[in-house]
Coordinates of C-alpha atoms and ligand atoms in Angstrom, one line a residue:
M1 CA 29.0 -1.4 -3.4
S2 CA 27.4 -3.7 -0.8
H3 CA 25.1 -2.2 1.8
D4 CA 23.5 -3.5 5.0
A5 CA 20.1 -2.9 3.4
Q6 CA 18.6 -1.3 0.3
V7 CA 16.6 1.2 2.4
I8 CA 17.2 2.5 5.9
I9 CA 14.1 3.8 7.7
L10 CA 14.6 6.2 10.6
G11 CA 11.8 5.8 13.0
A12 CA 9.4 3.0 13.7
G13 CA 6.3 5.1 14.4
P14 CA 3.3 4.3 12.3
V15 CA 4.8 5.9 9.1
G16 CA 8.2 4.2 9.3
L17 CA 6.5 0.9 10.1
A18 CA 4.0 1.3 7.2
A19 CA 6.9 2.1 4.7
A20 CA 8.9 -0.9 5.9
T21 CA 5.9 -3.2 5.6
L22 CA 5.1 -2.1 2.1
L23 CA 8.7 -2.2 0.9
A24 CA 9.2 -5.6 2.4
S25 CA 6.1 -6.8 0.6
E26 CA 8.0 -5.8 -2.6
G27 CA 11.0 -7.9 -1.5
V28 CA 13.1 -4.8 -0.7
Q29 CA 15.7 -5.3 2.1
V30 CA 15.0 -2.8 4.9
A31 CA 16.6 -1.8 8.1
I32 CA 14.3 0.1 10.5
I33 CA 15.7 1.9 13.5
D34 CA 14.0 3.4 16.6
R35 CA 15.2 4.4 20.0
V36 CA 12.2 3.0 21.7
R37 CA 11.8 -0.8 22.1
I38 CA 8.0 -0.7 22.4
P39 CA 5.7 1.8 20.7
I40 CA 5.2 5.1 22.4
H41 CA 2.2 5.0 24.8
H42 CA 1.6 8.7 25.0
P43 CA -1.9 9.7 23.9
R44 CA -1.7 10.2 20.1
A45 CA -3.8 9.5 17.0
S46 CA -7.4 8.4 17.7
H47 CA -9.1 9.3 14.4
V48 CA -8.5 7.9 11.0
D49 CA -10.5 8.5 7.8
D50 CA -11.7 6.0 5.2
E51 CA -8.7 6.3 2.9
T52 CA -6.4 5.6 5.9
V53 CA -8.4 2.5 6.8
R54 CA -7.9 1.4 3.2
I55 CA -4.2 1.9 3.6
M56 CA -4.4 -0.2 6.8
Q57 CA -6.1 -2.8 4.7
A58 CA -3.1 -2.8 2.4
L59 CA -0.9 -3.2 5.5
G60 CA -2.8 -6.3 6.5
L61 CA -4.5 -4.6 9.4
A62 CA -8.1 -4.9 8.4
H63 CA -8.7 -7.4 11.2
L64 CA -8.3 -4.5 13.7
E65 CA -11.2 -2.5 12.1
P66 CA -14.1 -4.3 13.8
D67 CA -12.8 -2.8 17.1
F68 CA -12.8 0.7 15.6
V69 CA -15.6 3.0 16.8
H70 CA -17.9 4.5 14.1
Y71 CA -20.6 7.0 14.5
D72 CA -24.4 6.9 14.0
S73 CA -25.8 8.4 10.9
G74 CA -26.3 12.2 11.4
S75 CA -23.6 12.5 14.1
C76 CA -21.1 15.3 13.8
Y77 CA -18.0 16.9 15.2
R78 CA -19.2 20.3 16.4
I79 CA -17.3 23.4 17.5
Y80 CA -19.3 25.6 20.0
D81 CA -18.4 29.2 20.9
A82 CA -18.4 30.5 24.4
H83 CA -22.1 31.1 24.2
D84 CA -22.9 27.5 23.3
R85 CA -23.6 28.3 19.6
V86 CA -22.5 25.9 16.9
V87 CA -19.8 27.6 14.9
M88 CA -18.7 24.7 12.8
E89 CA -20.1 21.3 12.1
M90 CA -18.4 18.4 10.3
P91 CA -20.6 15.4 9.7
W92 CA -19.0 12.1 10.5
G93 CA -18.6 9.9 7.5
Q94 CA -20.7 6.8 6.9
L95 CA -19.7 3.9 4.7
T96 CA -18.0 5.5 1.7
E97 CA -16.9 4.6 -1.8
Q98 CA -13.5 3.7 -0.2
G99 CA -15.3 0.6 1.2
W100 CA -14.8 1.8 4.8
Y101 CA -16.4 4.3 7.2
G102 CA -15.5 7.9 6.7
D103 CA -14.4 8.5 10.3
N104 CA -13.1 5.9 12.7
Q105 CA -11.8 6.0 16.2
F106 CA -8.9 3.6 16.9
F107 CA -6.1 2.9 19.3
Q108 CA -2.7 3.9 17.7
P109 CA -0.5 1.4 19.7
D110 CA -2.6 -1.5 18.4
V111 CA -1.5 -0.5 14.8
E112 CA 2.2 0.0 15.8
N113 CA 2.4 -3.2 17.9
T114 CA 1.0 -5.3 15.2
L115 CA 3.3 -4.0 12.5
R116 CA 6.3 -4.2 14.7
G117 CA 5.6 -7.9 15.4
R118 CA 5.2 -8.7 11.7
L119 CA 8.4 -6.9 10.7
Q120 CA 10.3 -8.8 13.5
T121 CA 9.6 -12.0 11.6
S122 CA 10.1 -10.7 8.1
S123 CA 13.2 -12.0 6.2
S124 CA 13.3 -8.7 4.3
V125 CA 13.6 -6.5 7.4
A126 CA 16.2 -6.0 10.1
T127 CA 14.8 -4.2 13.1
W128 CA 17.0 -2.0 15.3
L129 CA 14.7 -1.2 18.2
G130 CA 16.3 0.4 21.2
W131 CA 18.9 2.1 18.9
E132 CA 19.3 5.8 18.7
V133 CA 20.3 7.5 15.4
E134 CA 23.2 9.8 16.2
L135 CA 24.2 10.8 12.7
A136 CA 22.9 10.3 9.2
E137 CA 24.7 11.3 6.0
Q138 CA 24.6 10.6 2.2
D139 CA 27.0 10.6 -0.7
E140 CA 26.7 9.5 -4.3
H141 CA 27.0 5.8 -3.3
G142 CA 24.4 5.7 -0.6
T143 CA 23.5 6.7 2.9
T144 CA 25.2 6.0 6.2
V145 CA 23.7 6.0 9.7
A146 CA 25.5 5.9 13.0
I147 CA 23.5 4.3 15.7
R148 CA 23.9 3.7 19.5
N149 CA 22.2 1.2 21.7
V150 CA 20.4 3.2 24.3
R151 CA 20.9 0.6 27.0
T152 CA 24.5 -0.7 26.4
G153 CA 26.0 2.3 24.6
A154 CA 27.2 -0.1 21.8
R155 CA 27.8 1.7 18.5
R156 CA 27.3 0.6 14.9
Q157 CA 27.1 2.0 11.4
L158 CA 24.5 0.9 8.8
T159 CA 24.6 1.7 5.1
A160 CA 21.9 1.6 2.5
G161 CA 21.1 2.9 -1.0
Y162 CA 18.2 5.1 0.3
L163 CA 17.0 6.5 3.5
I164 CA 13.5 7.4 4.6
A165 CA 13.4 9.8 7.6
A166 CA 10.1 9.0 9.4
D167 CA 11.6 10.1 12.7
G168 CA 8.9 12.6 13.7
V169 CA 8.8 16.3 14.3
R170 CA 12.3 16.6 15.5
S171 CA 13.7 14.7 12.5
R172 CA 17.4 14.2 12.2
G173 CA 16.9 13.0 8.6
R174 CA 15.3 16.3 7.7
A175 CA 18.6 18.0 8.3
L176 CA 20.0 16.1 5.4
I177 CA 17.5 17.7 3.1
G178 CA 17.5 21.3 4.4
G179 CA 15.5 24.0 2.8
E180 CA 12.9 26.5 4.0
I181 CA 10.0 25.5 6.2
E182 CA 6.5 26.9 5.4
N183 CA 4.8 28.0 8.6
F184 CA 1.1 28.5 8.9
N185 CA 1.5 30.3 12.2
A186 CA -0.7 28.0 14.3
S187 CA 1.4 27.2 17.4
H188 CA -0.6 25.9 20.3
R189 CA -0.2 23.8 23.4
S190 CA -2.7 21.4 24.8
L191 CA -3.0 19.1 27.8
I192 CA -4.2 15.7 26.5
L193 CA -6.0 13.4 29.0
D194 CA -7.2 9.9 28.0
V195 CA -9.9 8.8 30.3
F196 CA -11.4 5.3 30.8
E197 CA -15.0 5.6 31.8
L198 CA -16.1 3.3 34.7
V199 CA -19.5 4.9 34.5
P200 CA -20.3 6.5 31.1
S201 CA -21.1 10.2 31.4
D202 CA -23.9 11.6 29.3
K203 CA -21.8 14.9 29.0
V204 CA -19.3 13.3 26.7
R205 CA -21.3 11.3 24.2
E206 CA -20.7 13.5 21.2
T207 CA -17.5 14.8 19.7
F208 CA -17.1 18.5 20.4
T209 CA -14.8 21.4 21.0
R210 CA -16.1 24.1 23.4
A211 CA -14.3 27.4 23.1
T212 CA -15.0 28.4 26.7
A213 CA -12.4 30.4 28.7
P214 CA -10.0 29.9 30.1
N215 CA -9.1 26.6 28.3
A216 CA -11.1 25.4 25.3
V217 CA -11.8 21.7 25.5
T218 CA -12.2 19.1 22.9
C219 CA -13.8 15.8 23.8
V220 CA -13.7 12.7 21.6
P221 CA -15.4 9.4 22.6
S222 CA -12.8 7.0 21.2
A223 CA -11.9 3.3 20.9
R224 CA -11.3 0.9 23.8
G225 CA -13.8 2.8 26.1
I226 CA -11.5 5.8 26.2
V227 CA -12.6 9.4 26.0
R228 CA -10.0 11.8 24.7
F229 CA -9.9 15.3 26.2
E230 CA -7.8 18.1 24.9
F231 CA -7.5 21.3 26.9
M232 CA -6.0 24.1 24.9
L233 CA -3.5 26.2 26.9
T234 CA -3.5 30.0 26.6
D235 CA -0.3 32.0 26.1
A236 CA -0.4 32.9 29.8
D237 CA -0.6 29.3 31.0
D238 CA 2.3 27.7 32.7
V239 CA 2.9 24.1 31.4
S240 CA 4.0 22.8 34.8
D241 CA 0.5 23.7 36.1
F242 CA -1.0 21.5 33.5
E243 CA 1.4 18.7 34.3
N244 CA 0.1 18.6 37.8
P245 CA -2.4 15.7 38.4
E246 CA -4.4 17.9 40.7
R247 CA -5.2 20.1 37.8
W248 CA -6.2 17.1 35.6
Y249 CA -8.9 16.0 38.1
E250 CA -10.1 19.6 38.5
L251 CA -10.5 20.0 34.7
L252 CA -12.5 16.8 34.5
T253 CA -14.9 17.8 37.3
P254 CA -17.6 19.3 34.9
F255 CA -17.7 15.9 33.0
Y256 CA -17.5 13.2 35.7
R257 CA -18.3 12.4 39.2
P258 CA -15.2 11.4 41.2
G259 CA -14.5 7.7 41.0
D260 CA -16.5 7.3 37.8
Y261 CA -13.4 7.3 35.6
R262 CA -9.7 6.7 35.7
I263 CA -7.0 8.7 33.8
E264 CA -5.1 6.3 31.5
R265 CA -2.6 8.7 29.8
A266 CA -1.7 12.4 30.2
D267 CA 0.7 14.7 28.4
V268 CA 1.2 18.3 27.4
Y269 CA 2.0 18.8 23.8
A270 CA 3.2 21.8 21.8
W271 CA 2.1 21.9 18.1
D272 CA 3.1 23.9 15.1
A273 CA 1.5 23.8 11.6
V274 CA 4.6 23.6 9.4
V275 CA 5.6 21.9 6.1
P276 CA 9.2 21.8 4.9
E277 CA 9.6 23.0 1.3
E278 CA 11.8 20.1 0.3
W279 CA 10.9 16.5 0.8
R280 CA 13.8 14.8 -1.0
K281 CA 17.4 15.3 -1.6
G282 CA 19.3 12.7 -3.5
R283 CA 18.9 9.4 -1.7
V284 CA 17.0 10.8 1.3
M285 CA 13.3 11.4 1.7
I286 CA 11.2 12.6 4.6
A287 CA 7.8 11.2 5.5
G288 CA 5.1 11.5 8.2
D289 CA 5.5 14.1 10.9
A290 CA 9.0 14.8 9.7
A291 CA 7.4 16.1 6.5
H292 CA 4.3 17.9 8.0
E293 CA 3.5 18.8 11.6
M294 CA -0.1 19.8 12.3
P295 CA -2.3 20.4 15.3
P296 CA -4.7 17.5 16.0
H297 CA -7.9 19.4 15.2
M298 CA -8.6 17.6 11.9
G299 CA -7.4 14.2 13.1
Q300 CA -5.1 14.0 10.0
G301 CA -1.5 13.9 11.1
M302 CA -1.1 10.1 11.0
C303 CA -3.5 9.8 8.1
S304 CA -1.3 12.1 6.0
G305 CA 1.8 10.2 7.1
L306 CA 0.4 6.8 6.0
R307 CA -0.5 8.4 2.6
D308 CA 3.2 9.4 2.3
A309 CA 4.3 5.8 3.1
I310 CA 1.9 4.2 0.5
N311 CA 2.8 6.8 -2.1
L312 CA 6.6 6.4 -1.7
A313 CA 7.0 2.6 -1.1
W314 CA 6.0 1.4 -4.6
K315 CA 8.0 4.1 -6.3
L316 CA 11.1 3.4 -4.4
A317 CA 10.7 -0.4 -5.0
L318 CA 10.4 0.3 -8.8
V319 CA 13.5 2.4 -8.7
I320 CA 15.5 -0.2 -6.7
K321 CA 14.4 -3.0 -9.0
G322 CA 15.6 -1.0 -12.0
E323 CA 12.1 -0.7 -13.5
A324 CA 12.0 3.1 -13.2
A325 CA 14.5 6.0 -13.3
E326 CA 15.2 8.0 -10.1
A327 CA 13.0 10.8 -11.5
L328 CA 10.0 8.8 -10.4
L329 CA 11.0 9.7 -6.8
D330 CA 10.5 13.4 -7.6
T331 CA 6.8 12.7 -8.0
Y332 CA 6.7 11.7 -4.3
A333 CA 7.2 15.2 -3.2
T334 CA 5.2 16.9 -6.0
E335 CA 2.2 14.7 -5.4
R336 CA 2.2 14.4 -1.7
R337 CA 3.4 17.8 -0.4
P338 CA 0.4 19.9 -1.7
H339 CA -2.0 17.3 -0.4
A340 CA -0.4 17.2 3.1
R341 CA 0.0 21.0 3.0
A342 CA -3.8 21.4 2.5
Y343 CA -4.5 19.3 5.7
T344 CA -1.8 21.1 7.7
Q345 CA -3.2 24.5 6.7
A346 CA -6.8 23.4 7.5
A347 CA -5.7 21.9 10.9
G348 CA -3.8 25.1 11.7
A349 CA -6.9 27.3 10.8
A350 CA -9.2 25.1 13.0
A351 CA -6.8 25.4 16.0
N352 CA -6.5 29.2 15.5
A353 CA -10.3 29.5 15.2
V354 CA -10.7 27.7 18.6
A355 CA -8.0 29.9 20.2
F356 CA -9.6 33.1 18.8
L357 CA -13.1 32.1 19.9
T358 CA -11.9 31.4 23.4
A359 CA -10.0 34.6 23.7
F360 CA -12.7 36.8 22.2
P361 CA -16.1 35.3 23.1
G362 CA -17.9 38.4 21.7
D363 CA -21.4 39.4 22.4
P364 CA -24.0 36.6 22.5
N365 CA -26.5 39.0 20.8
E366 CA -24.1 39.7 17.9
P367 CA -24.2 37.4 14.8
L368 CA -21.9 34.4 14.9
P369 CA -18.3 35.1 14.2
A370 CA -17.0 33.6 10.9
A371 CA -15.0 30.4 11.7
H372 CA -15.2 28.6 8.4
V373 CA -12.7 25.9 7.8
D374 CA -12.3 24.6 4.2
L375 CA -12.0 20.9 4.0
P376 CA -9.0 20.0 1.9
E377 CA -9.4 18.8 -1.7
P378 CA -8.3 15.2 -1.6
R379 CA -6.4 15.2 -5.0
L380 CA -2.7 14.7 -5.4
G381 CA -0.4 17.5 -6.5
P382 CA 1.2 17.4 -10.0
G383 CA 2.9 14.1 -10.8
L384 CA 2.4 10.9 -12.7
H385 CA -1.2 11.8 -13.7
D386 CA -0.1 15.1 -15.3
G387 CA -2.0 15.8 -18.5
E388 CA -4.8 13.4 -17.7
P389 CA -8.2 14.9 -16.9
A390 CA -9.8 14.4 -13.5
P391 CA -10.4 12.0 -11.8
A392 CA -6.8 11.1 -12.5
G393 CA -4.8 11.9 -9.4
A394 CA -7.8 11.3 -7.2
L395 CA -8.6 8.2 -5.2
S396 CA -10.1 5.2 -7.0
I397 CA -13.2 3.6 -5.5
Q398 CA -13.2 0.3 -3.7
P399 CA -16.4 -1.6 -4.3
F400 CA -17.4 -4.9 -2.5
L401 CA -17.2 -8.1 -4.5
A402 CA -20.1 -10.6 -4.7
D403 CA -18.3 -12.8 -2.2
G404 CA -18.2 -10.0 0.4
R405 CA -14.5 -9.2 0.0
R406 CA -13.3 -5.8 -1.0
L407 CA -11.6 -5.0 -4.3
D408 CA -8.2 -4.4 -2.8
D409 CA -8.2 -7.8 -1.2
V410 CA -8.0 -9.2 -4.7
V411 CA -5.5 -6.6 -6.0
G412 CA -3.0 -6.4 -3.1
Y413 CA -0.4 -3.6 -3.1
K414 CA -0.1 -3.6 -6.9
F415 CA -1.1 -1.8 -10.0
A416 CA -4.6 -2.7 -11.1
V417 CA -5.9 -2.6 -14.7
I418 CA -9.7 -3.0 -14.5
G419 CA -12.1 -2.8 -17.4
D420 CA -13.9 -4.3 -20.3
A421 CA -12.2 -7.5 -21.7
D422 CA -12.2 -6.3 -25.3
V423 CA -10.6 -2.9 -24.5
I424 CA -7.9 -4.6 -22.4
A425 CA -7.2 -7.3 -24.9
A426 CA -6.6 -4.7 -27.6
V427 CA -3.6 -3.0 -26.0
T428 CA -0.2 -3.3 -27.6
D429 CA 2.4 -5.9 -26.7
A430 CA 4.6 -3.2 -25.2
T431 CA 1.8 -2.3 -22.8
K432 CA 1.2 -5.9 -21.9
A433 CA 4.9 -6.4 -21.3
A434 CA 4.9 -3.3 -19.0
W435 CA 2.0 -4.6 -17.0
Q436 CA 3.8 -7.9 -16.6
R437 CA 6.9 -6.2 -15.4
L438 CA 4.8 -4.2 -13.0
D439 CA 3.2 -7.4 -11.8
A440 CA -0.1 -5.5 -12.4
V441 CA -3.4 -7.3 -11.6
V442 CA -5.7 -7.3 -14.7
L443 CA -9.4 -7.7 -14.0
T444 CA -12.0 -8.0 -16.7
E445 CA -14.8 -9.1 -14.3
Y446 CA -15.5 -6.6 -11.7
P447 CA -18.4 -5.3 -9.6
A448 CA -21.4 -3.5 -11.1
Q449 CA -20.7 -0.5 -8.9
L450 CA -17.4 0.1 -10.6
Q451 CA -18.9 -0.6 -14.0
A452 CA -21.5 2.2 -13.3
W453 CA -18.8 4.5 -12.0
L454 CA -16.7 4.1 -15.1
Q455 CA -19.7 4.4 -17.4
A456 CA -20.8 7.7 -15.7
R457 CA -17.4 9.1 -16.6
G458 CA -17.4 7.8 -20.2
A459 CA -14.7 5.2 -19.5
K460 CA -14.4 1.5 -20.1
A461 CA -11.3 0.9 -18.0
E462 CA -9.1 2.4 -15.3
I463 CA -5.5 2.0 -14.2
V464 CA -5.1 2.2 -10.4
R465 CA -1.8 2.7 -8.8
P466 CA -0.7 0.6 -5.8
D467 CA -1.5 3.6 -3.5
R468 CA -5.1 3.4 -4.8
Y469 CA -4.9 6.7 -6.8
L470 CA -6.0 6.7 -10.4
L471 CA -3.3 6.9 -13.0
G472 CA -6.2 7.6 -15.3
L473 CA -9.4 6.4 -17.1
A474 CA -9.5 4.9 -20.5
K475 CA -12.3 4.8 -23.1
D476 CA -10.3 2.5 -25.4
A477 CA -7.1 0.5 -25.7
A478 CA -5.1 3.5 -27.1
D479 CA -5.8 5.3 -23.8
L480 CA -4.5 2.4 -21.8
D481 CA -1.4 2.4 -24.0
R482 CA -0.9 6.1 -23.5
L483 CA -1.3 5.9 -19.7
T484 CA 1.1 3.1 -19.4
K485 CA 3.7 4.7 -21.6
A486 CA 3.5 8.0 -19.7
M487 CA 4.7 6.2 -16.6
G488 CA 8.1 6.2 -18.2
L489 CA 9.2 2.7 -17.1
R490 CA 12.8 2.1 -17.9
D491 CA 12.6 -0.7 -20.4
H492 CA 9.6 -0.7 -22.7
R493 CA 10.9 -3.5 -24.9
V494 CA 8.6 -6.4 -25.6
P495 CA 10.0 -9.8 -24.4
S496 CA 10.4 -12.0 -27.5
A497 CA 8.1 -14.7 -26.2
M498 CA 5.2 -12.2 -25.9
A499 CA 6.0 -10.5 -29.2
A500 CA 5.5 -13.8 -30.9
D501 CA 1.9 -14.3 -29.5
Ligands
FAD601 C1 -2.5 14.1 21.1 C2 -2.4 13.8 19.7 C3 -3.5 13.5 19.0 C4 -3.4 13.1 17.6 N1 -4.6 12.7 17.0 C5 -4.5 12.3 15.7 C6 -5.6 11.8 15.0 O1 -6.7 11.7 15.6 N2 -5.5 11.4 13.8 C7 -4.3 11.4 13.1 O2 -4.2 11.0 11.9 N3 -3.1 11.9 13.7 C8 -3.2 12.3 15.0 N4 -2.1 12.7 15.7 C9 -0.8 12.7 14.9 C10 -0.1 11.4 14.9 O3 0.0 10.8 16.2 C11 1.2 11.5 14.2 O4 1.0 12.2 13.0 C12 1.9 10.2 13.9 O5 2.2 9.5 15.1 C13 3.2 10.5 13.2 O6 3.8 9.3 12.9 P1 5.3 9.2 12.4 O7 5.6 7.8 12.3 O8 5.6 10.2 11.3 O9 6.1 9.9 13.7 P2 6.2 9.3 15.1 O10 5.0 8.6 15.5 O11 6.6 10.5 16.0 O12 7.4 8.3 15.1 C14 8.7 8.7 15.0 C15 9.6 7.6 15.6 O13 10.9 8.0 15.4 C16 11.7 7.7 16.5 N5 12.9 8.5 16.5 C17 12.9 9.9 16.5 N6 14.2 10.3 16.5 C18 15.0 9.2 16.6 C19 16.4 9.0 16.6 N7 17.2 10.0 16.6 N8 16.8 7.7 16.8 C20 16.0 6.7 16.8 N9 14.6 6.8 16.7 C21 14.1 8.0 16.6 C22 10.7 7.9 17.7 O14 11.1 7.2 18.8 C23 9.4 7.5 17.1 O15 9.1 6.1 17.4 C24 -2.2 13.1 17.0 C25 -1.0 13.4 17.7 C26 -1.1 13.7 19.1 C27 0.1 14.0 19.8

């Protein structure tokens, strides 16, 4: 049956754009749909972690990174209680084993605009910007989406083999999957103000949350000279009051003298901390905010969404190319959901702690209230690495090469087999054939940092997946054979030309 595309993506936010970019890099034909013709300019993500910058590197966005804002060694994100006592402290990450800074401030529209521009000129991608999705459905042959042009009212239908719903918190695609929604009971509302400083204020040089009544405030010095303010509303607050510009200037009075700043963007948001139980049904998968909604207190919503995109795209490409069975897509949900769930739970707990401290400031002479927030364990849930010992299922490291490039610049969005030449040379022909079919990059010369890292774990080689997670470590060729076979690629036959070698 012929379709308009192999994959339809609902939503050209950062997650839909990332999935489209990665699928297109695999030669998959994509149609991406969004009701807005230019990216949303409301205040949204400002923080990304090192793993996310590594994903941006895979998306060809590394050139944006020099404009990101990093923090000095020793600087922290601090939460203060109403009595000005530090309740929680999270150190900002310095340069990490991922090859990037642990914490970065960036400007979300830069990412979306760049990706949209690239997709516009890609021969693998049809962009439907300014088109609203009215209906999405699936049957055993594929998925169908009914769309309407928001300006002209023209209607069309698009069909594809698969559908990724990256259409945000009010996802239509999610309705195709159904199921229960896990709720961490952390519903909050905040006024967000993005302020451009004309005269820098010494009151906003560090990143903090102050749980002072009536409205806790979070302040984040961000990229492009912008300082992000988040004022948490109480249950008694009326949203319309916080949508009133008079109120905005009043709230900023403790931080700036009049005329020393201008407000760039303002919005009141309502957040929940929720994760649907099901992420895939048949040919439909959800990703990004459609798959996990969280308060912004960990700066992890978009980070989690980009992890979804990079996890899903290579798997879907392998299935579409006939290299892997559809069962591979099951590992998308089993690997990603627990990971995203941990961040959602932590973000919900942080938001609840701030609300609690604001509502119940306590006695300054009493010991500090407990407001501990566990940082999530960054390992995938059960999936392709099952049965392999840690660090399988965790992120691989990205060392710098002698010429100053980073490892992923050589690998690209592909599998990488990296290790000692004699170990790699001794694998079976079936393994070699599988690597060839995966278009895996095999490296036998690699940085000393990685050699030491492998050695410290008793390994001589590693297999890294395109999403940079470790399939596993190998001490010998038999381990590499086992890891490769466990992937369950569809055809493990040896091409006759190779068998003869
Ligand atoms: C104030 C704020 C601060 C934040 N801070 C951070 C942070 O510091 N770090 C971080 O990682 N994350 C942060 N986030 C979260 C981050 O912005 C989101 O997680 C991210 O934008 C989600 O991307 P997405 O592509 O999944 O969804 P979205 O960005 O919501 O994109 C969905 C797209 O789908 C389109 N769409 C929806 N329905 C339809 C339809 N029916 N038809 C056509 N198109 C449709 C929409 O127009 C939209 O473009 C923050 C969010 C907010 C609001």
